[in-house]
Amino acid sequence: MKISASFLSSSNIPMDLKRLNQTDVDFIHVDIMDGKFVPNKTMPFSEMKNIYKYTDKRLDVHLMVDNPEKYIPLYAELNTEYITFHVEVMDKVEENLELIKSYGIKCGLSIKPGTPVKSLVPYLPLLDLILVMSVEPGRGGQSFIDGTEKKIREVRELISVYHSKALINVDGGIDDITKNSCQECDILTSGSYIIQSDNFQERIDSLR
């Protein structure tokens, strides 16, 4: 199991990124919120781009925004492995996936808890990643939603039926208990469980 660590709930981002850099975590999960697609808003790119000063880990960028095309070129400049945006945006989905790929970066779509899995079908041939939200997007520290395990199975079945190469990432309320509901995924994204602990590596190990 690969682990992506989110610093959304961090109160000292530079320090926590340095601490994460000393672990064997696979990715740093970067949550980007525009205050429109979700109510909350994260720091601007002018500050976010400084991540490289504190970690050389590959980035897993999650765009919770109305206009992904505005953010994709910016985050393509960083040490980024994946850029994921929401299928619920609806507009220019295929174009934005192709835009991500044009930078040589892997592309993904995220799906909210209440969105039908079938909404992913038109885009499956393009996808490297499907991010299943196990909380409502927009705020750290939420509890894992019951029923997510069923959704993960539906996504896995979809991938199998359509012979997709996409990996499954699950994000929201992930800890050493809820990971048991995510056995069919490939990547676990965890924030508070790691960041609000005294031993990052110990928590990461407990998720693998």
CSV table of N, CA and C in Angstrom, one decimal, residues 44-130:
chain,number,residue,atom,x,y,z
A,44,PRO,N,-2.4,30.8,-1.5
A,44,PRO,CA,-2.2,30.9,-2.9
A,44,PRO,C,-1.0,30.2,-3.4
A,45,PHE,N,-0.9,30.0,-4.7
A,45,PHE,CA,0.2,29.3,-5.3
A,45,PHE,C,1.5,30.0,-5.0
A,46,SER,N,1.5,31.3,-4.9
A,46,SER,CA,2.7,32.1,-4.6
A,46,SER,C,3.4,31.6,-3.3
A,47,GLU,N,2.6,31.1,-2.4
A,47,GLU,CA,3.1,30.5,-1.1
A,47,GLU,C,3.3,29.0,-1.3
A,48,MET,N,2.3,28.3,-1.9
A,48,MET,CA,2.3,26.9,-2.0
A,48,MET,C,3.5,26.4,-2.8
A,49,LYS,N,4.0,27.2,-3.8
A,49,LYS,CA,5.1,26.7,-4.6
A,49,LYS,C,6.4,26.5,-3.8
A,50,ASN,N,6.5,27.1,-2.6
A,50,ASN,CA,7.6,26.9,-1.7
A,50,ASN,C,7.8,25.6,-1.1
A,51,ILE,N,6.8,24.7,-1.3
A,51,ILE,CA,6.9,23.3,-0.8
A,51,ILE,C,8.3,22.7,-1.1
A,52,TYR,N,8.8,23.0,-2.2
A,52,TYR,CA,10.1,22.3,-2.6
A,52,TYR,C,11.2,22.7,-1.7
A,53,LYS,N,11.1,23.7,-0.9
A,53,LYS,CA,12.1,24.1,0.0
A,53,LYS,C,12.2,23.2,1.2
A,54,TYR,N,11.1,22.5,1.5
A,54,TYR,CA,11.0,21.7,2.7
A,54,TYR,C,10.9,20.1,2.4
A,55,THR,N,10.6,19.8,1.2
A,55,THR,CA,10.6,18.3,0.9
A,55,THR,C,10.9,18.1,-0.6
A,56,ASP,N,11.5,16.9,-0.8
A,56,ASP,CA,11.8,16.5,-2.2
A,56,ASP,C,10.9,15.3,-2.6
A,57,LYS,N,9.9,15.1,-1.8
A,57,LYS,CA,8.9,14.0,-2.1
A,57,LYS,C,8.0,14.4,-3.3
A,58,ARG,N,7.6,13.4,-4.0
A,58,ARG,CA,6.7,13.7,-5.2
A,58,ARG,C,5.4,14.2,-4.6
A,59,LEU,N,4.7,15.1,-5.4
A,59,LEU,CA,3.4,15.6,-4.9
A,59,LEU,C,2.3,15.0,-5.6
A,60,ASP,N,1.2,14.8,-4.8
A,60,ASP,CA,-0.1,14.3,-5.3
A,60,ASP,C,-1.1,15.4,-5.1
A,61,VAL,N,-1.4,16.2,-6.1
A,61,VAL,CA,-2.1,17.4,-6.1
A,61,VAL,C,-3.6,17.2,-6.3
A,62,HIS,N,-4.4,17.6,-5.3
A,62,HIS,CA,-5.9,17.4,-5.4
A,62,HIS,C,-6.5,18.8,-5.5
A,63,LEU,N,-7.1,19.1,-6.7
A,63,LEU,CA,-7.7,20.4,-7.0
A,63,LEU,C,-9.2,20.3,-6.7
A,64,MET,N,-9.6,21.0,-5.6
A,64,MET,CA,-11.0,21.2,-5.3
A,64,MET,C,-11.4,22.6,-5.7
A,65,VAL,N,-11.5,22.7,-7.0
A,65,VAL,CA,-11.7,24.0,-7.6
A,65,VAL,C,-12.7,24.0,-8.8
A,66,ASP,N,-13.2,25.2,-9.1
A,66,ASP,CA,-14.2,25.3,-10.2
A,66,ASP,C,-13.5,25.3,-11.6
A,67,ASN,N,-12.3,25.8,-11.6
A,67,ASN,CA,-11.6,25.9,-12.9
A,67,ASN,C,-10.3,25.3,-12.9
A,68,PRO,N,-10.2,24.0,-13.0
A,68,PRO,CA,-8.9,23.3,-13.0
A,68,PRO,C,-7.9,23.8,-13.9
A,69,GLU,N,-8.3,24.3,-15.1
A,69,GLU,CA,-7.4,24.7,-16.1
A,69,GLU,C,-6.5,25.9,-15.7
A,70,LYS,N,-7.0,26.6,-14.7
A,70,LYS,CA,-6.3,27.8,-14.1
A,70,LYS,C,-5.1,27.3,-13.2
A,71,TYR,N,-5.3,26.2,-12.6
A,71,TYR,CA,-4.3,25.7,-11.6
A,71,TYR,C,-3.3,24.6,-12.2
A,72,ILE,N,-3.8,23.9,-13.2
A,72,ILE,CA,-2.9,22.8,-13.8
A,72,ILE,C,-1.6,23.3,-14.2
A,73,PRO,N,-1.5,24.4,-15.0
A,73,PRO,CA,-0.1,24.8,-15.4
A,73,PRO,C,0.8,25.2,-14.3
A,74,LEU,N,0.2,25.8,-13.2
A,74,LEU,CA,1.0,26.2,-12.0
A,74,LEU,C,1.6,25.0,-11.3
A,75,TYR,N,0.7,24.0,-11.0
A,75,TYR,CA,1.2,22.8,-10.2
A,75,TYR,C,2.0,21.9,-11.1
A,76,ALA,N,1.9,22.0,-12.4
A,76,ALA,CA,2.8,21.2,-13.3
A,76,ALA,C,4.2,21.6,-13.2
A,77,GLU,N,4.5,22.8,-12.6
A,77,GLU,CA,5.8,23.3,-12.5
A,77,GLU,C,6.6,22.7,-11.3
A,78,LEU,N,5.8,22.1,-10.4
A,78,LEU,CA,6.4,21.5,-9.2
A,78,LEU,C,6.8,20.1,-9.4
A,79,ASN,N,7.2,19.5,-8.3
A,79,ASN,CA,7.7,18.0,-8.4
A,79,ASN,C,6.5,17.1,-8.2
A,80,THR,N,5.6,17.2,-9.3
A,80,THR,CA,4.3,16.6,-9.2
A,80,THR,C,4.2,15.3,-9.9
A,81,GLU,N,3.6,14.3,-9.2
A,81,GLU,CA,3.4,13.0,-9.8
A,81,GLU,C,2.0,12.9,-10.4
A,82,TYR,N,1.0,13.4,-9.6
A,82,TYR,CA,-0.4,13.3,-10.0
A,82,TYR,C,-1.1,14.7,-9.8
A,83,ILE,N,-1.9,15.0,-10.8
A,83,ILE,CA,-2.9,16.1,-10.6
A,83,ILE,C,-4.3,15.6,-10.8
A,84,THR,N,-5.1,15.8,-9.7
A,84,THR,CA,-6.5,15.2,-9.7
A,84,THR,C,-7.4,16.4,-9.5
A,85,PHE,N,-8.5,16.4,-10.3
A,85,PHE,CA,-9.6,17.3,-10.1
A,85,PHE,C,-10.9,16.6,-10.0
A,86,HIS,N,-12.0,17.3,-9.8
A,86,HIS,CA,-13.3,16.6,-9.5
A,86,HIS,C,-14.1,16.4,-10.7
A,87,VAL,N,-14.7,15.2,-10.9
A,87,VAL,CA,-15.5,14.9,-12.0
A,87,VAL,C,-16.8,15.7,-11.9
A,88,GLU,N,-17.2,16.2,-10.7
A,88,GLU,CA,-18.4,17.0,-10.6
A,88,GLU,C,-18.2,18.4,-11.2
A,89,VAL,N,-17.0,18.8,-11.5
A,89,VAL,CA,-16.8,20.1,-12.2
A,89,VAL,C,-17.6,20.1,-13.5
A,90,MET,N,-17.6,18.9,-14.2
A,90,MET,CA,-18.4,18.7,-15.4
A,90,MET,C,-17.9,19.4,-16.7
A,91,ASP,N,-17.4,20.6,-16.6
A,91,ASP,CA,-17.0,21.4,-17.7
A,91,ASP,C,-15.6,21.0,-18.1
A,92,LYS,N,-15.3,20.8,-19.4
A,92,LYS,CA,-14.0,20.6,-20.0
A,92,LYS,C,-13.2,19.4,-19.3
A,93,VAL,N,-13.9,18.4,-18.8
A,93,VAL,CA,-13.2,17.4,-18.1
A,93,VAL,C,-12.1,16.7,-18.9
A,94,GLU,N,-12.5,16.3,-20.1
A,94,GLU,CA,-11.5,15.6,-21.0
A,94,GLU,C,-10.4,16.5,-21.4
A,95,GLU,N,-10.7,17.8,-21.7
A,95,GLU,CA,-9.7,18.7,-22.1
A,95,GLU,C,-8.7,18.9,-21.0
A,96,ASN,N,-9.2,19.0,-19.7
A,96,ASN,CA,-8.3,19.2,-18.6
A,96,ASN,C,-7.4,18.0,-18.3
A,97,LEU,N,-8.0,16.8,-18.5
A,97,LEU,CA,-7.2,15.6,-18.3
A,97,LEU,C,-6.0,15.6,-19.4
A,98,GLU,N,-6.4,15.9,-20.6
A,98,GLU,CA,-5.4,16.0,-21.7
A,98,GLU,C,-4.3,17.1,-21.4
A,99,LEU,N,-4.8,18.2,-20.8
A,99,LEU,CA,-3.8,19.3,-20.4
A,99,LEU,C,-2.8,18.8,-19.4
A,100,ILE,N,-3.3,18.0,-18.4
A,100,ILE,CA,-2.4,17.5,-17.4
A,100,ILE,C,-1.4,16.6,-18.1
A,101,LYS,N,-1.8,15.7,-18.9
A,101,LYS,CA,-1.0,14.7,-19.6
A,101,LYS,C,0.1,15.5,-20.5
A,102,SER,N,-0.3,16.6,-21.0
A,102,SER,CA,0.6,17.3,-21.9
A,102,SER,C,1.9,17.8,-21.2
A,103,TYR,N,1.8,17.9,-19.8
A,103,TYR,CA,2.9,18.2,-19.0
A,103,TYR,C,3.7,17.0,-18.6
A,104,GLY,N,3.3,15.8,-19.0
A,104,GLY,CA,4.0,14.6,-18.6
A,104,GLY,C,3.7,14.2,-17.2
A,105,ILE,N,2.5,14.6,-16.7
A,105,ILE,CA,2.1,14.3,-15.4
A,105,ILE,C,0.9,13.4,-15.4
A,106,LYS,N,0.8,12.5,-14.4
A,106,LYS,CA,-0.3,11.6,-14.4
A,106,LYS,C,-1.6,12.3,-14.0
A,107,CYS,N,-2.7,11.9,-14.6
A,107,CYS,CA,-4.0,12.6,-14.3
A,107,CYS,C,-5.0,11.8,-13.6
A,108,GLY,N,-5.8,12.4,-12.8
A,108,GLY,CA,-6.8,11.7,-12.0
A,108,GLY,C,-8.1,12.5,-11.9
A,109,LEU,N,-9.1,11.8,-11.6
A,109,LEU,CA,-10.4,12.4,-11.3
A,109,LEU,C,-10.8,11.9,-9.9
A,110,SER,N,-11.4,12.9,-9.1
A,110,SER,CA,-11.9,12.6,-7.8
A,110,SER,C,-13.4,12.6,-7.8
A,111,ILE,N,-14.0,11.8,-6.9
A,111,ILE,CA,-15.4,11.6,-6.9
A,111,ILE,C,-15.9,11.8,-5.5
A,112,LYS,N,-16.9,12.6,-5.3
A,112,LYS,CA,-17.5,12.9,-3.9
A,112,LYS,C,-18.3,11.7,-3.5
A,113,PRO,N,-18.5,11.6,-2.2
A,113,PRO,CA,-19.3,10.4,-1.6
A,113,PRO,C,-20.6,10.2,-2.3
A,114,GLY,N,-21.3,11.3,-2.6
A,114,GLY,CA,-22.7,11.1,-3.2
A,114,GLY,C,-22.8,11.0,-4.7
A,115,THR,N,-21.6,11.1,-5.4
A,115,THR,CA,-21.6,11.0,-6.8
A,115,THR,C,-21.6,9.6,-7.3
A,116,PRO,N,-22.5,9.2,-8.3
A,116,PRO,CA,-22.5,7.9,-8.8
A,116,PRO,C,-21.1,7.5,-9.5
A,117,VAL,N,-20.7,6.3,-9.3
A,117,VAL,CA,-19.4,5.9,-9.9
A,117,VAL,C,-19.4,5.9,-11.4
A,118,LYS,N,-20.6,5.7,-12.0
A,118,LYS,CA,-20.8,5.6,-13.4
A,118,LYS,C,-20.4,6.9,-14.1
A,119,SER,N,-20.3,8.0,-13.3
A,119,SER,CA,-19.9,9.3,-13.9
A,119,SER,C,-18.5,9.3,-14.4
A,120,LEU,N,-17.7,8.3,-13.9
A,120,LEU,CA,-16.3,8.2,-14.3
A,120,LEU,C,-16.1,7.5,-15.7
A,121,VAL,N,-17.1,6.8,-16.1
A,121,VAL,CA,-17.0,5.9,-17.3
A,121,VAL,C,-16.4,6.6,-18.5
A,122,PRO,N,-16.9,7.8,-18.9
A,122,PRO,CA,-16.5,8.4,-20.2
A,122,PRO,C,-15.0,8.7,-20.2
A,123,TYR,N,-14.4,8.8,-19.0
A,123,TYR,CA,-13.0,9.3,-18.9
A,123,TYR,C,-12.0,8.2,-18.5
A,124,LEU,N,-12.5,7.0,-18.3
A,124,LEU,CA,-11.6,5.9,-17.8
A,124,LEU,C,-10.4,5.7,-18.7
A,125,PRO,N,-10.5,5.7,-20.0
A,125,PRO,CA,-9.3,5.5,-20.8
A,125,PRO,C,-8.2,6.4,-20.6
A,126,LEU,N,-8.5,7.6,-20.1
A,126,LEU,CA,-7.5,8.7,-19.9
A,126,LEU,C,-6.9,8.6,-18.5
A,127,LEU,N,-7.5,8.0,-17.5
A,127,LEU,CA,-7.2,8.1,-16.1
A,127,LEU,C,-6.0,7.2,-15.7
A,128,ASP,N,-5.1,7.9,-14.9
A,128,ASP,CA,-4.1,7.2,-14.2
A,128,ASP,C,-4.5,6.9,-12.7
A,129,LEU,N,-5.5,7.7,-12.2
A,129,LEU,CA,-5.8,7.7,-10.8
A,129,LEU,C,-7.3,8.0,-10.6
A,130,ILE,N,-8.0,7.3,-9.7
A,130,ILE,CA,-9.3,7.7,-9.3
A,130,ILE,C,-9.2,7.9,-7.8
